XYZ file of C-alpha atoms in Angstrom:
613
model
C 110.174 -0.878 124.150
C 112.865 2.229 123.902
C 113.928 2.120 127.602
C 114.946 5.805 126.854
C 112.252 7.035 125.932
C 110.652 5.420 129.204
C 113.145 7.285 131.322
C 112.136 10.546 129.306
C 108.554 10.072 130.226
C 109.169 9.380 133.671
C 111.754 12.789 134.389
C 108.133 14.684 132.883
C 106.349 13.213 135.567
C 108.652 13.415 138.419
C 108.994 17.219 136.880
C 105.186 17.407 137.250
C 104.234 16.115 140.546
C 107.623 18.677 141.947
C 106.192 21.432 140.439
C 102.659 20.494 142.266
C 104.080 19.995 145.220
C 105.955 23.450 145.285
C 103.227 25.327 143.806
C 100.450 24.053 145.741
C 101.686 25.773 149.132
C 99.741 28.558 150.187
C 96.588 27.706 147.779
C 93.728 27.439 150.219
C 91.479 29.858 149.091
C 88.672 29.351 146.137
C 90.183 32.379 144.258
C 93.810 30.506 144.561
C 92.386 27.452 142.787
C 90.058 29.087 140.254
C 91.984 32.179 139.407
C 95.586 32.049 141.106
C 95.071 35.358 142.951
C 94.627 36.787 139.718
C 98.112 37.715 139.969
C 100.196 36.032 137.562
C 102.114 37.795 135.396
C 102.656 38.508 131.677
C 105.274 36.156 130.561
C 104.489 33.610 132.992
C 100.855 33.446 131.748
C 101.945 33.360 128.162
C 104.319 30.498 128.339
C 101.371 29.093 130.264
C 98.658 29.518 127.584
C 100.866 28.574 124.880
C 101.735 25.118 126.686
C 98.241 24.394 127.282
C 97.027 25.344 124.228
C 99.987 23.388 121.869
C 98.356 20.306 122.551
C 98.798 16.897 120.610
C 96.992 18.392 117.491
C 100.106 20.788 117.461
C 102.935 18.330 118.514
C 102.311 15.040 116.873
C 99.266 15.931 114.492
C 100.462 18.787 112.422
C 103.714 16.370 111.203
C 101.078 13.557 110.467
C 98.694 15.962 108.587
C 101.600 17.391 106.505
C 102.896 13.777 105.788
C 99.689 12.542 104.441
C 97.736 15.735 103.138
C 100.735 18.034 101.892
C 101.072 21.370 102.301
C 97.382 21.870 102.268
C 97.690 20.712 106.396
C 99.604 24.357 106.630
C 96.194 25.962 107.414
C 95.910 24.000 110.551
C 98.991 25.938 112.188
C 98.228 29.160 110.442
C 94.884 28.954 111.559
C 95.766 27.559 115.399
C 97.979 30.983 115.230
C 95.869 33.612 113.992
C 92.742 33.163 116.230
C 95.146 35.119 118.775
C 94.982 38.226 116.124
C 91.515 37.989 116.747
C 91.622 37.752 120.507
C 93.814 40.463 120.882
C 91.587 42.485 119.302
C 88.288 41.985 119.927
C 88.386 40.161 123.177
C 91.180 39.945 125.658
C 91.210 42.963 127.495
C 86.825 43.772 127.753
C 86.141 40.082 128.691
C 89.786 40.738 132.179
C 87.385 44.072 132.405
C 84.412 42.525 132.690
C 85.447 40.966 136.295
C 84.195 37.794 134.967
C 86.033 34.349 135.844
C 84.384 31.798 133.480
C 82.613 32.150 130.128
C 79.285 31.117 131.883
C 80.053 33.976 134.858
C 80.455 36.477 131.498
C 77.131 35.384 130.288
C 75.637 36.127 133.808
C 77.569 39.722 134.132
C 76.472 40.897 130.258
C 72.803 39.596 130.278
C 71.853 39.044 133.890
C 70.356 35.470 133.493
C 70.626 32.358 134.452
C 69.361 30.052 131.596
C 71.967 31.598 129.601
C 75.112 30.762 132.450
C 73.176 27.137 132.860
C 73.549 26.410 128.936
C 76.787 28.068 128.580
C 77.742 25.777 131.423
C 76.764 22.651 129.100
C 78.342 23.984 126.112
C 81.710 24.779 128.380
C 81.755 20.771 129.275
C 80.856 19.820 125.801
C 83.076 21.671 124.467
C 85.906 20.824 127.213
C 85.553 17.098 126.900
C 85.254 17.077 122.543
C 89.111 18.424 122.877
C 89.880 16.281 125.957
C 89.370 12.767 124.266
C 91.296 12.875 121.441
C 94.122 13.834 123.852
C 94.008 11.009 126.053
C 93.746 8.721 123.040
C 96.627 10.375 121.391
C 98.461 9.856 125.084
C 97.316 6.103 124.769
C 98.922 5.169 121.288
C 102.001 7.706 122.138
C 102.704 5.920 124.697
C 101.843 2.149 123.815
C 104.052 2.836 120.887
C 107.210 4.328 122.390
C 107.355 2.488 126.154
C 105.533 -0.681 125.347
C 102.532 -0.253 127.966
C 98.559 -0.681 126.892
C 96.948 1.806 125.387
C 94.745 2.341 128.408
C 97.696 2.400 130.571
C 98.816 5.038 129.137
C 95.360 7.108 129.167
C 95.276 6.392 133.076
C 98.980 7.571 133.190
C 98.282 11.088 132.100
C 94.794 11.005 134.330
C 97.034 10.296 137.351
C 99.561 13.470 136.791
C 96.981 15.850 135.284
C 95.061 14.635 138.858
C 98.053 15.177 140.542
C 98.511 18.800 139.246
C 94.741 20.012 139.443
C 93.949 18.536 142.916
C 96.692 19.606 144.435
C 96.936 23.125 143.897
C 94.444 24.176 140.714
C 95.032 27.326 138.680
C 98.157 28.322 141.135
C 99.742 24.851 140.192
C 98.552 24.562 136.549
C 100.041 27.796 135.367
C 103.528 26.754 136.925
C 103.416 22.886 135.495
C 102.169 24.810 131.877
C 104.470 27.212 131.361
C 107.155 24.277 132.456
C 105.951 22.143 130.016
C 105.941 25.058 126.781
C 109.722 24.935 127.268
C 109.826 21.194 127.081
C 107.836 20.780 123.984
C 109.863 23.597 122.372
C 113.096 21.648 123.505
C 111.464 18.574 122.679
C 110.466 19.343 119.192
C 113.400 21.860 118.599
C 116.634 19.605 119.295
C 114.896 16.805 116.683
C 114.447 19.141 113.703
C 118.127 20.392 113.772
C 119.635 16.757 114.380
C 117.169 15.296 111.926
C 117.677 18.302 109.339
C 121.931 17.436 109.624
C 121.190 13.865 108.304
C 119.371 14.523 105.867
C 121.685 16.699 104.645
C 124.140 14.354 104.603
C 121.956 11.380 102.747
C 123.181 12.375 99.302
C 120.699 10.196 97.653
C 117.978 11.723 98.893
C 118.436 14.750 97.345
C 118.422 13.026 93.975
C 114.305 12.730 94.458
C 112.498 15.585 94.398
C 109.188 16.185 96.210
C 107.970 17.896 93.192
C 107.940 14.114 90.819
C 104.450 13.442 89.481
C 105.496 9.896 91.751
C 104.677 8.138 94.887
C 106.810 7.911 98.005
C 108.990 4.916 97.523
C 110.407 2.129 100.276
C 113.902 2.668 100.263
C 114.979 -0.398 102.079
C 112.610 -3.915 102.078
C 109.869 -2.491 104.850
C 107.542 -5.044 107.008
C 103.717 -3.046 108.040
C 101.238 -4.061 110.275
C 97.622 -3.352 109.608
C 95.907 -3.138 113.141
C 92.422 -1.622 111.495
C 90.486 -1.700 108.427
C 91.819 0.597 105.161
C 91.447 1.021 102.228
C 94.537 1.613 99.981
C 94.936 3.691 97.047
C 97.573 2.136 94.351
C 99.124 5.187 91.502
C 101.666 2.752 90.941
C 101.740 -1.188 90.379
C 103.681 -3.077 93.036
C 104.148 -6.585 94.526
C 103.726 -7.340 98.412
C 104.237 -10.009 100.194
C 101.680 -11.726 102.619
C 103.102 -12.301 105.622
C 99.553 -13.255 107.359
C 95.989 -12.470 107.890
C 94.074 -11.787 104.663
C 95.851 -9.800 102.636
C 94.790 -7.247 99.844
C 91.510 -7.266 98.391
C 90.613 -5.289 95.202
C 87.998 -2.862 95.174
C 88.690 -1.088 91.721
C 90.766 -0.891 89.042
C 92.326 -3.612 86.807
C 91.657 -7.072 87.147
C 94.831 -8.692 85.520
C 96.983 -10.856 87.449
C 100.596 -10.855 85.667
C 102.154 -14.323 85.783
C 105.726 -15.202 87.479
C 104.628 -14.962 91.026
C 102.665 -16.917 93.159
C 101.955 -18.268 96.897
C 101.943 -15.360 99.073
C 102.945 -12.559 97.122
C 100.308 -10.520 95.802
C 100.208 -7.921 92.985
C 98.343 -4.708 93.381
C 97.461 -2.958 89.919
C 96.554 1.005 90.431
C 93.075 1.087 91.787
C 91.606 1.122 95.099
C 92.571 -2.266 97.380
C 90.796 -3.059 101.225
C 92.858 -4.628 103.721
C 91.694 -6.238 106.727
C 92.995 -5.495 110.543
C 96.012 -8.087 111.559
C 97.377 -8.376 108.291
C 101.010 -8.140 107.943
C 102.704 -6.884 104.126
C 106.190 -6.965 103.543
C 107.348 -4.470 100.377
C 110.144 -4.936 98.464
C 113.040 -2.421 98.393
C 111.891 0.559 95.793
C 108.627 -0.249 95.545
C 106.205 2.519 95.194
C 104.131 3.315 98.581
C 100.331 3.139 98.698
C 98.210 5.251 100.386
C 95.618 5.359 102.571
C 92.634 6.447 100.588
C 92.013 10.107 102.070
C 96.140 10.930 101.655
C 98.042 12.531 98.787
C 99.067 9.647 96.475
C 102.246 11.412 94.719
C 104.486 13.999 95.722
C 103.177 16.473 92.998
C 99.626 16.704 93.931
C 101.274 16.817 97.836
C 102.914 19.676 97.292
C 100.476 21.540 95.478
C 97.494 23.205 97.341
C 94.041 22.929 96.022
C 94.614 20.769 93.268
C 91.770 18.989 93.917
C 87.360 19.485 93.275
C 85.625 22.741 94.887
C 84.414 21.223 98.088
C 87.844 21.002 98.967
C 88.129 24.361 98.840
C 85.193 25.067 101.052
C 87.157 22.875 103.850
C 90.250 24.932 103.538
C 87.457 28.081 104.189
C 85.771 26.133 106.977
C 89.042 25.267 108.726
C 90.497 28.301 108.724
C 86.983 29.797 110.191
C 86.897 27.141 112.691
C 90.392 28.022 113.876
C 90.622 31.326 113.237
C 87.327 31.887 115.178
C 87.268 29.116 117.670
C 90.119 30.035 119.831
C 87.954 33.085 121.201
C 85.783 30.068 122.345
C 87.778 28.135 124.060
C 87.131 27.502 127.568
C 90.473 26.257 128.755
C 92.478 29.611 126.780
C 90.106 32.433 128.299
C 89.845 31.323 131.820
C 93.481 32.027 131.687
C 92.754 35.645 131.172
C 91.140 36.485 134.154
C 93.925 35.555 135.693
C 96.122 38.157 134.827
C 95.261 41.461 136.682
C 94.354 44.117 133.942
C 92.707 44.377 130.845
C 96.428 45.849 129.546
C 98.170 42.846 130.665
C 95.300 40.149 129.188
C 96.076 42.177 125.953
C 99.764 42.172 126.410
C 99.833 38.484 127.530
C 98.053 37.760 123.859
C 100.977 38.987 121.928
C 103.671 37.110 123.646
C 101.638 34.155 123.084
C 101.431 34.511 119.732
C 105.251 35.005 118.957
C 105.684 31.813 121.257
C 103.458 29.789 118.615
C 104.760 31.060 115.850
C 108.242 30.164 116.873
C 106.809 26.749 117.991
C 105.411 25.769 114.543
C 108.494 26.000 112.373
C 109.540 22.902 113.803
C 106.631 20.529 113.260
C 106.524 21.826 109.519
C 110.474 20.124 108.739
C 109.441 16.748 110.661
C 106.278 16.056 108.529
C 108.974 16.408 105.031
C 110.646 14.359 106.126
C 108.704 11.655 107.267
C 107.094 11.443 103.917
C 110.934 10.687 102.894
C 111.917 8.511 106.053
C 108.729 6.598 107.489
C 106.401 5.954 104.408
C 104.902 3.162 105.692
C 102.677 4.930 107.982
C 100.740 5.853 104.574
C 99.356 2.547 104.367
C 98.514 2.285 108.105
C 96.812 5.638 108.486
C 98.805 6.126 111.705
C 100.212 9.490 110.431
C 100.233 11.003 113.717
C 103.021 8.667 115.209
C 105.149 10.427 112.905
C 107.227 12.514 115.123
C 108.044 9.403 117.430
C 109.149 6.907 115.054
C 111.205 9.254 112.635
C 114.313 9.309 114.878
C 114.833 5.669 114.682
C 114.450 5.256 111.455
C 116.677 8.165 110.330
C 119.228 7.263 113.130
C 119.395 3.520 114.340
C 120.765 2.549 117.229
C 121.196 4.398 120.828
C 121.305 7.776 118.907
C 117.555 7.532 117.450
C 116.333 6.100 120.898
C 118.333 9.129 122.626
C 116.396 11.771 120.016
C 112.783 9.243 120.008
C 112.989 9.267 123.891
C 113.277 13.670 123.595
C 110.306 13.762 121.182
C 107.962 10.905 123.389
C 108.914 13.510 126.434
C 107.538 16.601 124.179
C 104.205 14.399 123.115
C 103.903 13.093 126.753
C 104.225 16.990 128.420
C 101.997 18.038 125.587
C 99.464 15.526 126.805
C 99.840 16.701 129.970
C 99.556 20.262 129.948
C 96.525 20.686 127.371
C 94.721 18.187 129.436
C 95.361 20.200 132.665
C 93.713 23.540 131.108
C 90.581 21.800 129.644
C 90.025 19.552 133.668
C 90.787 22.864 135.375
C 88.194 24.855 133.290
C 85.558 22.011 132.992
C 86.190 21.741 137.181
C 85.972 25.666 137.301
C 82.889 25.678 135.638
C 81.207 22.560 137.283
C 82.704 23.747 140.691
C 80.791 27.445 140.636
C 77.249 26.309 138.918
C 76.534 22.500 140.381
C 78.632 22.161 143.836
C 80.041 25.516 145.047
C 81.360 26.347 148.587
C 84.103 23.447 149.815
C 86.855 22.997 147.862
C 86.624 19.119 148.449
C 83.495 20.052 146.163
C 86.193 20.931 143.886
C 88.566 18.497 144.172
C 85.156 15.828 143.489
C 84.129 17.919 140.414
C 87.955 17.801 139.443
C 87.911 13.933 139.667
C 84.967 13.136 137.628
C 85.955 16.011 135.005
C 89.091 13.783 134.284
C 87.642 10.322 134.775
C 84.865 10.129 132.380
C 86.538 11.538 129.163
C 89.333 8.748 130.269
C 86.843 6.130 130.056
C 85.435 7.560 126.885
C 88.910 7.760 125.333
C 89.430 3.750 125.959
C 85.971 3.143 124.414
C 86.142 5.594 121.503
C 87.649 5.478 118.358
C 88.880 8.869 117.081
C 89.842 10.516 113.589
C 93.175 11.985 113.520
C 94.229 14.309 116.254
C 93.815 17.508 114.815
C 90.707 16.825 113.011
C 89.105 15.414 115.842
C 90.301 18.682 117.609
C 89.101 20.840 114.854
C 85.478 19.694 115.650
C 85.858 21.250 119.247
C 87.407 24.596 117.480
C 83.932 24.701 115.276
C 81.811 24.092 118.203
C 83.569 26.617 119.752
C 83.201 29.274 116.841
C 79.372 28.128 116.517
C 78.896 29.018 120.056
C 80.655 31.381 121.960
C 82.091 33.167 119.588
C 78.571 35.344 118.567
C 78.365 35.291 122.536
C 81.553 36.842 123.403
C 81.761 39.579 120.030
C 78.233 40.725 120.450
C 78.231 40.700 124.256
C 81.389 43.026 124.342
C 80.742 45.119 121.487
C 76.724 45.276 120.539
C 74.564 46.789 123.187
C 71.227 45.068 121.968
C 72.221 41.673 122.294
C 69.608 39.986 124.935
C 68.754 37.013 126.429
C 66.982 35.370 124.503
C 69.095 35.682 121.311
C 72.051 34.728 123.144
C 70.793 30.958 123.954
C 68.996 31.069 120.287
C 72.919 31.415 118.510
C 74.056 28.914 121.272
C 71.556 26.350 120.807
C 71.298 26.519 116.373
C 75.564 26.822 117.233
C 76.112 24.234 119.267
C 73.629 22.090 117.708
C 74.242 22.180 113.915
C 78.286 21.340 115.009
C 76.639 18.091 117.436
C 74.613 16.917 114.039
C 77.455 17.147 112.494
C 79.524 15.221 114.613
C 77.158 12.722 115.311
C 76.000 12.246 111.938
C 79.705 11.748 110.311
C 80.312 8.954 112.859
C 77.365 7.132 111.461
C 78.267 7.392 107.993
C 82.119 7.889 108.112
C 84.371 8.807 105.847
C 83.749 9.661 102.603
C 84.209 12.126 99.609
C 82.023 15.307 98.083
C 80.486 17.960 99.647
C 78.407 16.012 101.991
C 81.685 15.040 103.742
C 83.236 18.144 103.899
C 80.203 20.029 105.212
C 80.508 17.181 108.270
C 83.797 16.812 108.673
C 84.393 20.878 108.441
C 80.755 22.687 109.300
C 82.381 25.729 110.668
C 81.435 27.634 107.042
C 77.930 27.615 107.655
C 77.273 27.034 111.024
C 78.991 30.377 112.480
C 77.556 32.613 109.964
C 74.389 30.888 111.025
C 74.368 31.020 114.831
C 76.149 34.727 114.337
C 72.664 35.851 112.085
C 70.149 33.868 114.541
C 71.556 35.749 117.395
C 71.680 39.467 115.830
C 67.907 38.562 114.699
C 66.351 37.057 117.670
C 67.458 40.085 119.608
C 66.525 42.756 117.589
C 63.174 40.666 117.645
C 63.054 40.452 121.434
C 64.987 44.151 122.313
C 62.789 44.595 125.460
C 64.643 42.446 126.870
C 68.686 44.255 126.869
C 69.166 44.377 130.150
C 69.320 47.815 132.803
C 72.695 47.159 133.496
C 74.196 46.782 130.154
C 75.534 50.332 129.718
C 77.523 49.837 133.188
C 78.937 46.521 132.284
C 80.105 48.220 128.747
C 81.379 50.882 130.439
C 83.355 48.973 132.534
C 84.516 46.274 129.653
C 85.794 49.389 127.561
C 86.851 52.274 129.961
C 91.070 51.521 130.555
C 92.396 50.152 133.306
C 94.056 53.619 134.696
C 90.415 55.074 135.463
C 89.500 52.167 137.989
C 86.051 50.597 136.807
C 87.145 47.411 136.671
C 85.653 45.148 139.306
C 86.443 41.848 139.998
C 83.847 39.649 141.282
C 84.967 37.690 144.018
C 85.654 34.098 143.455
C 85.341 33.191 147.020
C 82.364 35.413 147.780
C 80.365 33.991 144.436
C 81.037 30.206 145.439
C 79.583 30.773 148.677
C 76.633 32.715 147.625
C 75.587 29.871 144.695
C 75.919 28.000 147.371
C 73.719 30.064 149.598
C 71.089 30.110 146.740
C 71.001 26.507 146.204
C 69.947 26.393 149.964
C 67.128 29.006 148.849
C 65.588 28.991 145.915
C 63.996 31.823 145.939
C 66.924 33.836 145.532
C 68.025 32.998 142.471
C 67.807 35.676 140.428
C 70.808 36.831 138.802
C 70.559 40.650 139.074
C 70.171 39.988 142.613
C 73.391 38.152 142.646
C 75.167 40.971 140.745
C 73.642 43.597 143.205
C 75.154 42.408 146.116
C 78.459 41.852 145.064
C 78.454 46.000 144.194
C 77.282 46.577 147.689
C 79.643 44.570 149.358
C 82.393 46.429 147.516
């Protein structure tokens, strides 16, 4: 256990629950805890979305991808940026118009009905609680790794302050504890690279080995690795290991020779494809070359070259960059934090700060994964790529100085954690809150609980892919879904209905077989896994052309108040149309209409929030 890194965990927290505790006076109202008064301003709400949204994908998964895959893992930052190109411009600024406060609210405001809110609700919690579990399990091995606790221990750590944060104040608190928590990661991440950068400078021999040798990674001191799961290894390069315990090395392909001179425990692997069991231990000599993991880049040529590789990797690299590119827009936890800011102008203007804050974010993660592919090899033949960032300062540094920089870096991954999971509970809650039990906020505060509890259990149960693949997934259900909803309902008049839940449902559902069917078969190679792993490619285009088609097919049914809600979306902020519905006023009335049924039309619901103004 680093005892520093400990302490750095626990200053995040204490820094958490003060920030709660200061921001949660005053915030009584609904509109305090769903939209903070709708008041917050443009920096403020930029540092906030880009702490939320640079989650543990961003902090400790974009090192581990570059480590394993090469610079091919590039389009998962470029990507992660981008989509805020395409929110600036298409989306920001109509959907703060709009006077909407959730995505489902939006789908009631643009086509006045409530099956389309009710399954926009269920794709909002899908879609919520596909990012939220690879976060807690990325909190659970973070911190099992660098402070010594269980893995669920740490999952019901970051439950407790996320709680913490979310009951006690929501969207007022959130934004304060978010934008808190940008600066840490930034310092977190920041301080590493240029202390990390300096040594390697000064390791003379490392410069003697080029990342551009047709080679493997190589041990450079006598390195001891513990399998805790199944893998199978690929071998470019002949090499002896020692069996410390369990099993060993089995071959799967490749030569079957067996050179004389050793024997016992020590094992030779020729180049081929070897499976090793959980609980084995493997001690490599000094120099030997490393093998990998059987999805990673074997040699540092191929690693540093991008799409080196057979077509269908090619149609990943398109996928991906759809999937991110495309699924921010859908994001639940990123666009409720529009309507908190109080014009269209300042949504849009909010948008561009965020995106020079990520960009000056991911230069950092980019230097950590080179050099772990010098500095912590071994986590090529245990898959665990993503603990990267935490175990890189120890091994480049030794001593109290690498648990001084480890314990800065496992208080980065820990406020990442934190702050991600804050946005996707508080969204999930807002959602749950104003369609299922609206009215008392101890309705919210019960919604709030569950929102965080059952992904937590799910998280101890599950076992994920790596972080940012496993978060891709929610960026291509996200694409599939509500990004036809949100383009065509802001800038096509003829969108109805009925097309709407016909792109969410083909959407949403091609992305769910996807998911569900590469769990059953797991990984593999071709085009069969790429379409699973990365459907975005087809699926968008697909739930985009449903939805254009179904409408056209069903036009009777745009609504009558379509040309004032795109009025309003598009007219600027300086002539006045925008109008807010009232947070406060729309809890009580779903709440009023789950008393009486009969009055649950939606136009009805939209026509008395213009008379009360």
């Amino acid at each position: 256990m680093n005892p520093w890194a400990l302490g750095g965990v626990a200053l995040i927290a204490v820094g958490t629950f003060g920030l709660a505790a200061w921001g949660s006076r005053g915030a009584r109202t609904t509109s305090d805890f769903l939209l903070a008064r709708r008041m917050v301003g443009v920096e403020r709400n930029a540092a906030a979305i880009a702490g939320e949204y640079l989650s543990a994908a961003s902090f400790l998964g974009i090192a581990g991808l570059l480590l394993k895959d090469g610079i091919e893992a590039l389009w998962y930052p470029i990507g992660y940026t981008a989509g805020y190109l395409a929110l600036i411009l298409f989306v920001a600024a109509p959907l703060r118009r709009s006077g909407a406060y959730t995505l489902p609210d939006f789908a009631q405001v643009r086509l006045d009905s409530s099956r389309v809110r009710t399954l926009s609700t269920v794709l909002v919690v899908l879609i919520g609680w596909l990012y939220l579990v690879p976060q807690l399990q990325a909190a659970g091995v973070t911190l099992s790794t660098v402070t010594g606790i269980s893995y669920a221990g740490g999952i019901a750590m970051v439950a407790i302050v996320v709680l913490a944060g979310v009951l006690s104040g929501g969207m007022r608190v959130v934004t304060l504890v978010q934008a808190f928590q940008y600066g840490v990661k930034l310092f977190a991440i920041a301080v590493p690279v240029f202390v990390l950068f300096f040594v390697f400078l000064g390791h003379d021999s490392q410069h003697r080995r080029g990342l551009d040798a047709p080679m493997p990674p190589v041990f450079e001191r006598a390195t001891t690795v513990r399998i805790e799961t199944d893998v199978r290894l690929r071998v470019t390069e002949a090499v002896w290991v020692e069996v410390l315990s369990g099993p060993g090395p089995e071959r799967v392909s490749g030569p079957a020779e067996q050179p004389p001179g050793r024997s016992g425990a020590t094992v030779y692997l020729a180049p081929g494809m070897h499976a090793v069991s959980a609980d084995s231990e493997l001690r490599f000599p000094a120099g030997s070359a490393v093998p990998a993991v059987a999805d990673a880049e074997p040699n540092n040529r191929s690693w540093l070259l991008p799409q080196d590789g057979d077509s269908y990797e090619l149609f990943e690299t398109y996928s991906l960059l759809m999937s991110t590119f495309l699924g921010t827009m859908g994001l639940p936890h990123v666009l409720v934090r529009f309507y908190t800011n109080p014009t269209g102008w300042s949504a849009r203007r909010t948008t561009l700060v965020v995106l020079g804050l990520l960009g000056l974010f991911y230069l950092f993660p980019t230097v950590l994964g080179v050099l772990s592919r010098f500095y912590v090899p071994q986590l090529l033949v245990t898959g665990k790529t993503d603990a990267a960032v935490l175990l890189l300062p120890t091994e480049m540094l030794g001593g109290w100085p690498g648990e001084l920089v480890g314990a800065i870096t496992a208080a980065g991954a820990f406020a990442a954690f934190l702050s991600t999971s804050s946005g996707l509970v508080m969204s999930v809650a807002g959602v749950l809150f104003t369609d299922l039990l609206p009215g008392r906020l101890s309705n919210f505060r019960l919604v709030a609980l569950g929102s965080c509890i059952l992904p937590a259990a799910l998280a101890v149960i599950a076992i994920g892919r790596d972080i940012s693949q496993s978060v891709g997934l929610a960026f291509a259900m996200a694409a599939s879904t509500f990004f036809p909803l949100l383009v065509l309902g802001i800038w096509w008049r003829g969108l109805t209905a009925v097309g709407a839940m016909s792109g969410l449902v083909v959407g949403g559902g091609l992305v769910l077989l996807a998911v569900l069917t590469g769990a059953f078969l797991g990984d593999g190679y071709g085009w069969w896994s790429a379409v699973l792993l990365q459907p975005a490619a087809f699926t968008v285009p697909l739930a985009f052309l449903v939805t254009v088609l179904v409408s056209k097919l069903t036009a009777g049914g745009v609504p009558e108040a379509t040309g004032r809600v795109m009025l309003r979306m598009h007219t600027p902020d300086r002539l006045g149309f925008t109008r807010d519905r009232s947070a406060d006023h729309h809890a009580a009335e779903r709440s009023t209409t789950a008393e009486n049924p009969g009055r649950s039309n939606g136009r009805h619901r939209l026509r008395r929030g213009r008379r009360r103004r």
